[in-house]
PDB file of C-alpha atoms in Angstrom:
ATOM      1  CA  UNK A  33      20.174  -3.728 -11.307  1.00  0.00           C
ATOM      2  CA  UNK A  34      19.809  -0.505  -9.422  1.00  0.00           C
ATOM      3  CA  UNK A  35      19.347   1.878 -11.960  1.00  0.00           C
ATOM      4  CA  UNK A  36      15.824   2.789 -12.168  1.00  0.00           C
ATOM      5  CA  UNK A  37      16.289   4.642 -15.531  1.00  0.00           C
ATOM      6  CA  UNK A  38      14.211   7.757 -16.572  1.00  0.00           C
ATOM      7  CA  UNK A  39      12.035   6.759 -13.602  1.00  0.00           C
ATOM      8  CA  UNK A  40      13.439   8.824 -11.046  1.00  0.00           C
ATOM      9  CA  UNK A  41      11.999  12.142 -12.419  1.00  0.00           C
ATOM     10  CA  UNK A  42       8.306  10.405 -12.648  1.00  0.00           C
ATOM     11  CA  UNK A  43       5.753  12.341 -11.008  1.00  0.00           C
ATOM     12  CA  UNK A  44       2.275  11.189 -10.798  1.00  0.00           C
ATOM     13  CA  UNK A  45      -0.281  13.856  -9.508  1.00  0.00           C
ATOM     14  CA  UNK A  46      -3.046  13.821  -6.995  1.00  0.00           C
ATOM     15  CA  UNK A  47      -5.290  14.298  -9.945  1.00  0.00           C
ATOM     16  CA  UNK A  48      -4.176  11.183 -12.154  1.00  0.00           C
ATOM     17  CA  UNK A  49      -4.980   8.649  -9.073  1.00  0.00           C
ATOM     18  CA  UNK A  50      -8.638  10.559  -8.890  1.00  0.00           C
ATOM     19  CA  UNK A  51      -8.609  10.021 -12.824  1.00  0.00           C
ATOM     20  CA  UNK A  52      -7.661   6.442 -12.402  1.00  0.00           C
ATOM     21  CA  UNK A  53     -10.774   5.750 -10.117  1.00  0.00           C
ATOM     22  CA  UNK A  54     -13.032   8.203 -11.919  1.00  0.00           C
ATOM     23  CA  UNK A  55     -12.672   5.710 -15.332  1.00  0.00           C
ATOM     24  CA  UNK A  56     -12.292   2.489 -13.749  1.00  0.00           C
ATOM     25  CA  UNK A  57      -8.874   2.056 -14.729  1.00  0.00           C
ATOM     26  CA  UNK A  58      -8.287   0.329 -11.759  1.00  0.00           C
ATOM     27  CA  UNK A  59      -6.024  -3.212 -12.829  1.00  0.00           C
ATOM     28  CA  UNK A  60      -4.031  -2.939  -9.701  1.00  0.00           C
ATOM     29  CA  UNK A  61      -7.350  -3.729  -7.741  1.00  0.00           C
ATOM     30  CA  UNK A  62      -7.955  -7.510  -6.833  1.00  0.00           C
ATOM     31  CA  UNK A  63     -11.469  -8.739  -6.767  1.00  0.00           C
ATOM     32  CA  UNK A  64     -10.094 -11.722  -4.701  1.00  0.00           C
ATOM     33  CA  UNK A  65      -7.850 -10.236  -2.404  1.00  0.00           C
ATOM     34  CA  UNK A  66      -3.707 -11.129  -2.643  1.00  0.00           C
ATOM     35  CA  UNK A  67      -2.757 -14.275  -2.409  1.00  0.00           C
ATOM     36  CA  UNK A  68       0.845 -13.207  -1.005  1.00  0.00           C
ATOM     37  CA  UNK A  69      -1.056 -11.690   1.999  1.00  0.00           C
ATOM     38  CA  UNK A  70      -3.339 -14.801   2.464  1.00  0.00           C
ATOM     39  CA  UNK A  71      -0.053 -17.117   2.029  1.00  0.00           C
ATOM     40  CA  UNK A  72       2.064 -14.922   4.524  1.00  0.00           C
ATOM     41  CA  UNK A  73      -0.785 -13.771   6.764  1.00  0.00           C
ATOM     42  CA  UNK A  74       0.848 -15.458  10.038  1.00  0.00           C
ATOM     43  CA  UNK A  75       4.263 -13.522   9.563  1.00  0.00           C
ATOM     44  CA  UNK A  76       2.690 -10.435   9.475  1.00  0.00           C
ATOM     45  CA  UNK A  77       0.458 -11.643  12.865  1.00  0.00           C
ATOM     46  CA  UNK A  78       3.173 -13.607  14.237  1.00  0.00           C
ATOM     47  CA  UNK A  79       0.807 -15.256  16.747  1.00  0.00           C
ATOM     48  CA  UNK A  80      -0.693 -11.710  17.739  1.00  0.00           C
ATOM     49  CA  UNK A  81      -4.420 -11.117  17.641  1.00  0.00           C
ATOM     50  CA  UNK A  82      -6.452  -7.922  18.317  1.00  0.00           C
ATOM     51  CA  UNK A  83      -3.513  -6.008  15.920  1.00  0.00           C
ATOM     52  CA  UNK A  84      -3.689  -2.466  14.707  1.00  0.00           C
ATOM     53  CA  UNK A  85      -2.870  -2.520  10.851  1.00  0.00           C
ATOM     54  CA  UNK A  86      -2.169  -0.104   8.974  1.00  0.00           C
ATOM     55  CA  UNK A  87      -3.151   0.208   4.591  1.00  0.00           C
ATOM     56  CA  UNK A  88      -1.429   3.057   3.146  1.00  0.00           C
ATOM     57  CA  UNK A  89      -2.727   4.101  -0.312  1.00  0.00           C
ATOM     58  CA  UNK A  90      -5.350   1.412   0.262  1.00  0.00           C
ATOM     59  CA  UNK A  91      -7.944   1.525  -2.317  1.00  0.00           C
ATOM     60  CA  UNK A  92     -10.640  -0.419  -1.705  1.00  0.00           C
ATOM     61  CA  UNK A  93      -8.905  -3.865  -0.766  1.00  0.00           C
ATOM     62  CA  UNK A  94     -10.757  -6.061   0.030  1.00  0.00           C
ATOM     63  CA  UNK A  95      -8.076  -7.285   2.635  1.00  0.00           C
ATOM     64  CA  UNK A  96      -9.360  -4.813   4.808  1.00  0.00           C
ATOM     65  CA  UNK A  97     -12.485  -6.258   5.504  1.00  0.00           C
ATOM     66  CA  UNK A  98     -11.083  -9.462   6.139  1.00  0.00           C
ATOM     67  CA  UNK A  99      -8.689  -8.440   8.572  1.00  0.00           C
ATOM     68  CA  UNK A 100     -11.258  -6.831  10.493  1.00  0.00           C
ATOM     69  CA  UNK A 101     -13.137 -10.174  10.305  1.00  0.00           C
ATOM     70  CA  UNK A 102     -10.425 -11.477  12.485  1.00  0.00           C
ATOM     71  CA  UNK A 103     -10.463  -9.550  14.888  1.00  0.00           C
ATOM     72  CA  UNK A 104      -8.129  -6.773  14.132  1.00  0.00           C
ATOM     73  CA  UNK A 105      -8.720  -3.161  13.600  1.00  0.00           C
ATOM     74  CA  UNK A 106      -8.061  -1.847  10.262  1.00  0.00           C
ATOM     75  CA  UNK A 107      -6.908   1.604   9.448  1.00  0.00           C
ATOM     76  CA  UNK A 108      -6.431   2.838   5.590  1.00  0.00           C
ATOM     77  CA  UNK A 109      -5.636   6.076   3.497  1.00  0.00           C
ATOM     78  CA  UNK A 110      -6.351   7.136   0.302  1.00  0.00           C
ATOM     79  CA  UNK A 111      -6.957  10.476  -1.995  1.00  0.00           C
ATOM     80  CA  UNK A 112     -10.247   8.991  -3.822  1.00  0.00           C
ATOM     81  CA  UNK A 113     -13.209   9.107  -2.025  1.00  0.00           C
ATOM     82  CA  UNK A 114     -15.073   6.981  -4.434  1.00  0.00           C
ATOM     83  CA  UNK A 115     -12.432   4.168  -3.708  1.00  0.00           C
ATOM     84  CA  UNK A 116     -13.354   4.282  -0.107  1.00  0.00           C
ATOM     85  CA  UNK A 117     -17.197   4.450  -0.443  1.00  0.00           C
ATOM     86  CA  UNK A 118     -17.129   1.643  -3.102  1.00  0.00           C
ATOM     87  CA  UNK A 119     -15.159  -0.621  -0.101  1.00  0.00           C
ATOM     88  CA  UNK A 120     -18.174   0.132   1.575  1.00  0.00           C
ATOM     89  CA  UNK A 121     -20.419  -0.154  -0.696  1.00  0.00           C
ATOM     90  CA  UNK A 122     -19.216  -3.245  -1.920  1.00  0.00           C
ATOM     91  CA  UNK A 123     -19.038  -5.522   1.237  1.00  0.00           C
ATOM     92  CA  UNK A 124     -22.726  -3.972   2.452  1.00  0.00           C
ATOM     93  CA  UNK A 125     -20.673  -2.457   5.323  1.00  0.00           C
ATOM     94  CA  UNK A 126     -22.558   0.844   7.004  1.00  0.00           C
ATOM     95  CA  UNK A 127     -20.325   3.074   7.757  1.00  0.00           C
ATOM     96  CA  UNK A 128     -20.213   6.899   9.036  1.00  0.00           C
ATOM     97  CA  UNK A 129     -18.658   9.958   7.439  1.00  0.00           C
ATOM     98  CA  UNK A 130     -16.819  12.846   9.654  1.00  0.00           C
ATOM     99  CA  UNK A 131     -14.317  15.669   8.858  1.00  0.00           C
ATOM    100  CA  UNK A 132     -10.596  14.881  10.226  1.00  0.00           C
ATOM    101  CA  UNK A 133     -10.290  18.128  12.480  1.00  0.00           C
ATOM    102  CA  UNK A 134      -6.320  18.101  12.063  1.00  0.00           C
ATOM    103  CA  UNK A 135      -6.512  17.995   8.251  1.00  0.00           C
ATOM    104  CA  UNK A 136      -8.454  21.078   6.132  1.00  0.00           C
ATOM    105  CA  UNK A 137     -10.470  18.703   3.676  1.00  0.00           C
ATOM    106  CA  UNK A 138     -10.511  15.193   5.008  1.00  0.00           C
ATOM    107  CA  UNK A 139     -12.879  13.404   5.918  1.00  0.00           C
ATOM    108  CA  UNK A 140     -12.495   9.453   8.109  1.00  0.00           C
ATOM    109  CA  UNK A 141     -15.081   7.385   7.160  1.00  0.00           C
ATOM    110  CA  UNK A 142     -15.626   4.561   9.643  1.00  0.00           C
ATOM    111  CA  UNK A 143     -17.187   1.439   9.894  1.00  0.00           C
ATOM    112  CA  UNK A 144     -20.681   1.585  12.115  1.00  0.00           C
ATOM    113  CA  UNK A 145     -18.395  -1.653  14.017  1.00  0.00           C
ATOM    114  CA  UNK A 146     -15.795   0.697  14.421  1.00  0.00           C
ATOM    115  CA  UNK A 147     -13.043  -1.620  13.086  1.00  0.00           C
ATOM    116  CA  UNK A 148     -12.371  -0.241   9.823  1.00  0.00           C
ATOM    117  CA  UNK A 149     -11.498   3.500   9.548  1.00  0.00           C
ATOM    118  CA  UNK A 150     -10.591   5.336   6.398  1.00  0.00           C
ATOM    119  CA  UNK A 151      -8.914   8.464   5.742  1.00  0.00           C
ATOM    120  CA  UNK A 152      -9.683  10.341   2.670  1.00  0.00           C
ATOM    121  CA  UNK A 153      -6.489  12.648   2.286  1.00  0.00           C
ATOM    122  CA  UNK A 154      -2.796  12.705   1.482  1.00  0.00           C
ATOM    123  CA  UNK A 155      -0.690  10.028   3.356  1.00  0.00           C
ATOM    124  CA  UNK A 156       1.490  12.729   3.934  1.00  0.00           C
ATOM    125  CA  UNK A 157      -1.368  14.610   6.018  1.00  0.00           C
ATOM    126  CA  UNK A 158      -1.330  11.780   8.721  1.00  0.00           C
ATOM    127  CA  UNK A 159       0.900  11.930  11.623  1.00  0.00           C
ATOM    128  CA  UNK A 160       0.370   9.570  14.926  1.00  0.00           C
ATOM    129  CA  UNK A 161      -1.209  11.946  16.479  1.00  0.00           C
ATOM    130  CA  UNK A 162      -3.866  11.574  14.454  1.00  0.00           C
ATOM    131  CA  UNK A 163      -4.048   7.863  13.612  1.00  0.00           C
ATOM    132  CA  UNK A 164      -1.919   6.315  16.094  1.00  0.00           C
ATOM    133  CA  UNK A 165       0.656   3.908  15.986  1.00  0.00           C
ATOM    134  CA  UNK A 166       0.022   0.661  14.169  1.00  0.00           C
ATOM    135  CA  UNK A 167       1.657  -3.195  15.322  1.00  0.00           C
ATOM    136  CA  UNK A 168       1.094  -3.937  11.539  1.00  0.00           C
ATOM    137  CA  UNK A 169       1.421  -3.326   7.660  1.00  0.00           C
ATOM    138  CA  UNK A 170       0.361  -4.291   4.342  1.00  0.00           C
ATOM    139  CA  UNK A 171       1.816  -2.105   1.913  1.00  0.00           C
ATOM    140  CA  UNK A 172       0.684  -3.675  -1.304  1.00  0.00           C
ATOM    141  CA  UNK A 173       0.906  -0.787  -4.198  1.00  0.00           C
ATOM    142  CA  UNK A 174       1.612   1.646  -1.734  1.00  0.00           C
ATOM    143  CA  UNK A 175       5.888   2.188  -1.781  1.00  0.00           C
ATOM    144  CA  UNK A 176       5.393   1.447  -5.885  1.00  0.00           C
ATOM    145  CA  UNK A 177       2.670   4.055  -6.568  1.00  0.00           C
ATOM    146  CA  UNK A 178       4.907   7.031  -4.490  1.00  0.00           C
ATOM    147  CA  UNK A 179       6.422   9.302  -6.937  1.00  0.00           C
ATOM    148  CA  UNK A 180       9.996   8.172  -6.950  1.00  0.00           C
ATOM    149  CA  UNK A 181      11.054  11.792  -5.222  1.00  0.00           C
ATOM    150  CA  UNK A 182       8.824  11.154  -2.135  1.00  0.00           C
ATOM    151  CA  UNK A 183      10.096   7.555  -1.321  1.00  0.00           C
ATOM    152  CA  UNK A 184      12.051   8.902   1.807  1.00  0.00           C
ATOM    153  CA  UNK A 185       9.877  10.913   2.630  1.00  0.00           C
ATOM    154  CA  UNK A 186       6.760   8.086   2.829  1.00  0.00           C
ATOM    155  CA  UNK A 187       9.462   5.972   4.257  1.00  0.00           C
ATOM    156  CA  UNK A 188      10.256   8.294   7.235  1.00  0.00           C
ATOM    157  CA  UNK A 189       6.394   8.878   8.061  1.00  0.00           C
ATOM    158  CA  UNK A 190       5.672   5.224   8.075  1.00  0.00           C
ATOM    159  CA  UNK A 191       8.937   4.238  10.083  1.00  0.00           C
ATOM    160  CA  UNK A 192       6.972   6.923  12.595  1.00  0.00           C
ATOM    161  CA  UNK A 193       3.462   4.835  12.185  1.00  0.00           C
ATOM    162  CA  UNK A 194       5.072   1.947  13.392  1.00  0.00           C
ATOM    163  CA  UNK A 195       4.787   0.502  16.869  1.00  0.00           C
ATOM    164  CA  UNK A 196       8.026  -1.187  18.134  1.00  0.00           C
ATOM    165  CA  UNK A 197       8.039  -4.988  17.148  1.00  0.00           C
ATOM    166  CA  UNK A 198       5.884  -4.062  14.342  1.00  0.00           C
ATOM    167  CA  UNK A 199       5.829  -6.554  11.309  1.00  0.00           C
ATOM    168  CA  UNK A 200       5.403  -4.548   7.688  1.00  0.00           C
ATOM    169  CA  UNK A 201       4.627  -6.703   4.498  1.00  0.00           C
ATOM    170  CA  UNK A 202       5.857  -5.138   1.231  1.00  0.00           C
ATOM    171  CA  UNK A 203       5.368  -6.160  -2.137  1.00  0.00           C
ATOM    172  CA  UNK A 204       7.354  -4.178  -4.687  1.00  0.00           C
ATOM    173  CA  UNK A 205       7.671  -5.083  -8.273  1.00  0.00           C
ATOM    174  CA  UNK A 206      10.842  -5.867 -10.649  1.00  0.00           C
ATOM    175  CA  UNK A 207      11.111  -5.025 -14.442  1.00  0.00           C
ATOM    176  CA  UNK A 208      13.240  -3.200 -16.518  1.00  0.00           C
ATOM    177  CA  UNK A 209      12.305   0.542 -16.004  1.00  0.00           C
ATOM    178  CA  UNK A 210      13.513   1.513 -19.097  1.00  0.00           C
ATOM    179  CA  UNK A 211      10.928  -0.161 -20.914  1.00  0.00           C
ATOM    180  CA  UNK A 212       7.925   1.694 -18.705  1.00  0.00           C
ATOM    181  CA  UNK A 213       7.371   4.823 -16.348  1.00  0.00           C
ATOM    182  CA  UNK A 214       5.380   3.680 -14.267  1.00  0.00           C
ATOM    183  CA  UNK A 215       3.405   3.603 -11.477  1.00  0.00           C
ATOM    184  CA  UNK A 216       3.798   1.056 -10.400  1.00  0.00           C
ATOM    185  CA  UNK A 217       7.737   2.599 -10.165  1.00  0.00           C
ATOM    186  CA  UNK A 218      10.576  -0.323  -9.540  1.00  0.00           C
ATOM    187  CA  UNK A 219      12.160  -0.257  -6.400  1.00  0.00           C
ATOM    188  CA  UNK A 220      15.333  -2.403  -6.376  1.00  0.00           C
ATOM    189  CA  UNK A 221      16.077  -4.582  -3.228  1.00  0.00           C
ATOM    190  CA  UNK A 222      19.336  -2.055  -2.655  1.00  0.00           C
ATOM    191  CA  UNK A 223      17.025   0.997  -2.148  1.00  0.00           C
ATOM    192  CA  UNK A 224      14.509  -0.862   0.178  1.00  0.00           C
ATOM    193  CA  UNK A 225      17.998  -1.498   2.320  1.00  0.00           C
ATOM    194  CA  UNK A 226      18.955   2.562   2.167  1.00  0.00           C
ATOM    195  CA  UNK A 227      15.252   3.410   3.111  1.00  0.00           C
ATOM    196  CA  UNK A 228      14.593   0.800   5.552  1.00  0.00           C
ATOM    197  CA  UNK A 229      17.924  -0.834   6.970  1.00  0.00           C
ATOM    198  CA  UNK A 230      18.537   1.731   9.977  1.00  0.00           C
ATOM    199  CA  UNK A 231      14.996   0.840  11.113  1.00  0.00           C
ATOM    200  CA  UNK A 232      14.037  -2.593  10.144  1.00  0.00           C
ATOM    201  CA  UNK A 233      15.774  -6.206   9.621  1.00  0.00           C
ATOM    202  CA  UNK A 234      14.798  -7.118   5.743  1.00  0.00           C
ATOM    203  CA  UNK A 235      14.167 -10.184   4.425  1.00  0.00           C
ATOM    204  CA  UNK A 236      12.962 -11.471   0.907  1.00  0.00           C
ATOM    205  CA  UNK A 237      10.230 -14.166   1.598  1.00  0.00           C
ATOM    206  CA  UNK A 238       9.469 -14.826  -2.184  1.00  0.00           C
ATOM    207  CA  UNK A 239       9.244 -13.481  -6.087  1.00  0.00           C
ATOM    208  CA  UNK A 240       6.296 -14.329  -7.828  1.00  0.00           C
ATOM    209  CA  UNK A 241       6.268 -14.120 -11.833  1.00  0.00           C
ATOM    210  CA  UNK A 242       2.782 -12.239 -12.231  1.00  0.00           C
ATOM    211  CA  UNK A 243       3.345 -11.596 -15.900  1.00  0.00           C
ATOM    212  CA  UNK A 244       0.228 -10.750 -17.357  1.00  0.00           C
ATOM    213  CA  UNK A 245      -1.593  -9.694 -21.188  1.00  0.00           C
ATOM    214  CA  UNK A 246      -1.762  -5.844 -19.527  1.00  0.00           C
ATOM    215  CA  UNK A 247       2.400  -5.884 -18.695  1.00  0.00           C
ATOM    216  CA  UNK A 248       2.928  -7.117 -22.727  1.00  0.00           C
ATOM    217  CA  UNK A 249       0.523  -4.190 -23.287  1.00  0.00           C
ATOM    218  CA  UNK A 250       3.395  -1.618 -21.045  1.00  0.00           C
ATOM    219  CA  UNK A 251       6.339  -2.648 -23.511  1.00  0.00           C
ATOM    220  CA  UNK A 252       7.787  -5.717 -21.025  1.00  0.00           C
ATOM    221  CA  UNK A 253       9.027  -8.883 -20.887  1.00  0.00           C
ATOM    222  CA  UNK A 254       8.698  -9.885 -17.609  1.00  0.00           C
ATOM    223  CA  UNK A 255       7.094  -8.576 -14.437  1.00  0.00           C
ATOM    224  CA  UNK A 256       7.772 -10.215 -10.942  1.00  0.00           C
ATOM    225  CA  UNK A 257       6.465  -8.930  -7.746  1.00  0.00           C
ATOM    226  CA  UNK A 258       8.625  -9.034  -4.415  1.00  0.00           C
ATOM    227  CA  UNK A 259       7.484 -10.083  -1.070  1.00  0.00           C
ATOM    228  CA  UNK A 260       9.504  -8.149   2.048  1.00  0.00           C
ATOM    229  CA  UNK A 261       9.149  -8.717   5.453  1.00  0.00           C
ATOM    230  CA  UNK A 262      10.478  -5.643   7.387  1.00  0.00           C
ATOM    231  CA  UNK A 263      10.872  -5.783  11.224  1.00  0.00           C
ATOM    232  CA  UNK A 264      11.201  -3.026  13.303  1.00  0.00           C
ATOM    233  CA  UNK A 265      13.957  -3.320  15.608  1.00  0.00           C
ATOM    234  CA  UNK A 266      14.140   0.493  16.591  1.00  0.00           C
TER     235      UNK A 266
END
């Protein structure tokens, strides 16, 4: 379906994600990192090493450190600075803290290896001016947590992120919107095309039933999450 029901008028502040983090209500975090990223790592590498990749909204995966194992270098965004010192924190990675000179307020924090940087600002603060171009994404909660309003406008910053012959992962999710607001918002397969298709060549690698106790909890039935590959052609 491509209605998205009373979803479309959802906004979620700066100040409910800060919340979120603040009380550990954090069940979109995975201890063990994503098995759709370990599964599909070597589309989004396609034989490339020493990649720039890009997290947006990124929490404190733990994908990021494991990236940066291999070789890449890692660059992520996100409003709560607590997420971002518990990544550190929580992989015993020293790190350094500076203000982002382009952006009143942020602050990067980076790795003392220099292979994992971290923004702590509004995605919509970044530009490549300041962060660069990247050959590589893993949007993984990232598309579904943007207030339904500001989906072309994320789209059109990241479509300016990306390098040419850039891979982008994206998971989205499907359930009947009706029956919860969200985050994370449904994004039908027919909007990804409007927001992506004059950039990218889309393809559906796989739908996963992740159906859990805490989606019985929101009111649904079912909950599936969708894996995209997007490459940029522009």
């Amino acid at each position: 379906g491509t209605d998205i029901g009373a979803q479309k008028d959802r906004v979620v502040t700066e100040e409910e994600w800060l919340q979120k983090w603040e009380t550990g209500n954090i069940g979109f975090h995975k201890e063990q990192g994503h098995p759709l990223l370990q599964k599909y790592l070597d589309v989004l590498l396609n034989g490339r090493s020493g990649l720039r990749i890009f997290f947006p909204l990124c929490g404190k995966a733990v994908e990021m450190k494991w990236l940066a194992d291999m070789g890449h270098s890692v660059v992520g965004v996100e409003v709560s600075e607590q997420a971002l010192k518990e990544f550190f924190a929580e992989h015993s990675l020293p790190y350094c803290e500076e203000p982002v000179p382009e952006i009143s307020g942020a602050k990067k924090f980076q790795s003392t290896s220099g292979n994992i940087s971290l923004y702590c600002c509004s995605i919509y603060d970044l530009s490549s001016s300041i962060v660069g171009k990247f050959d590589g994404v893993w949007d993984r909660g990232a598309l579904v947590a943007v207030n339904p309003c500001d989906r072309q406008r994320y789209v059109s910053l990241m479509i300016t992120l990306m390098e040419k012959n850039s891979s982008y992962l994206l998971v989205t999710v499907s359930y009947d919107p009706n029956k919860h607001k969200g985050p994370p918002f449904y994004v039908p397969e027919c909007e990804i095309k409007i927001l992506f298709g004059n950039h990218c060549e889309i393809k559906c690698l796989q739908k996963v039933d992740d159906f859990s106790d805490r989606h019985r909890q929101w009111g649904l039935d079912y909950f599936l999450e969708v894996l995209y590959i997007l490459k940029f052609v522009a």
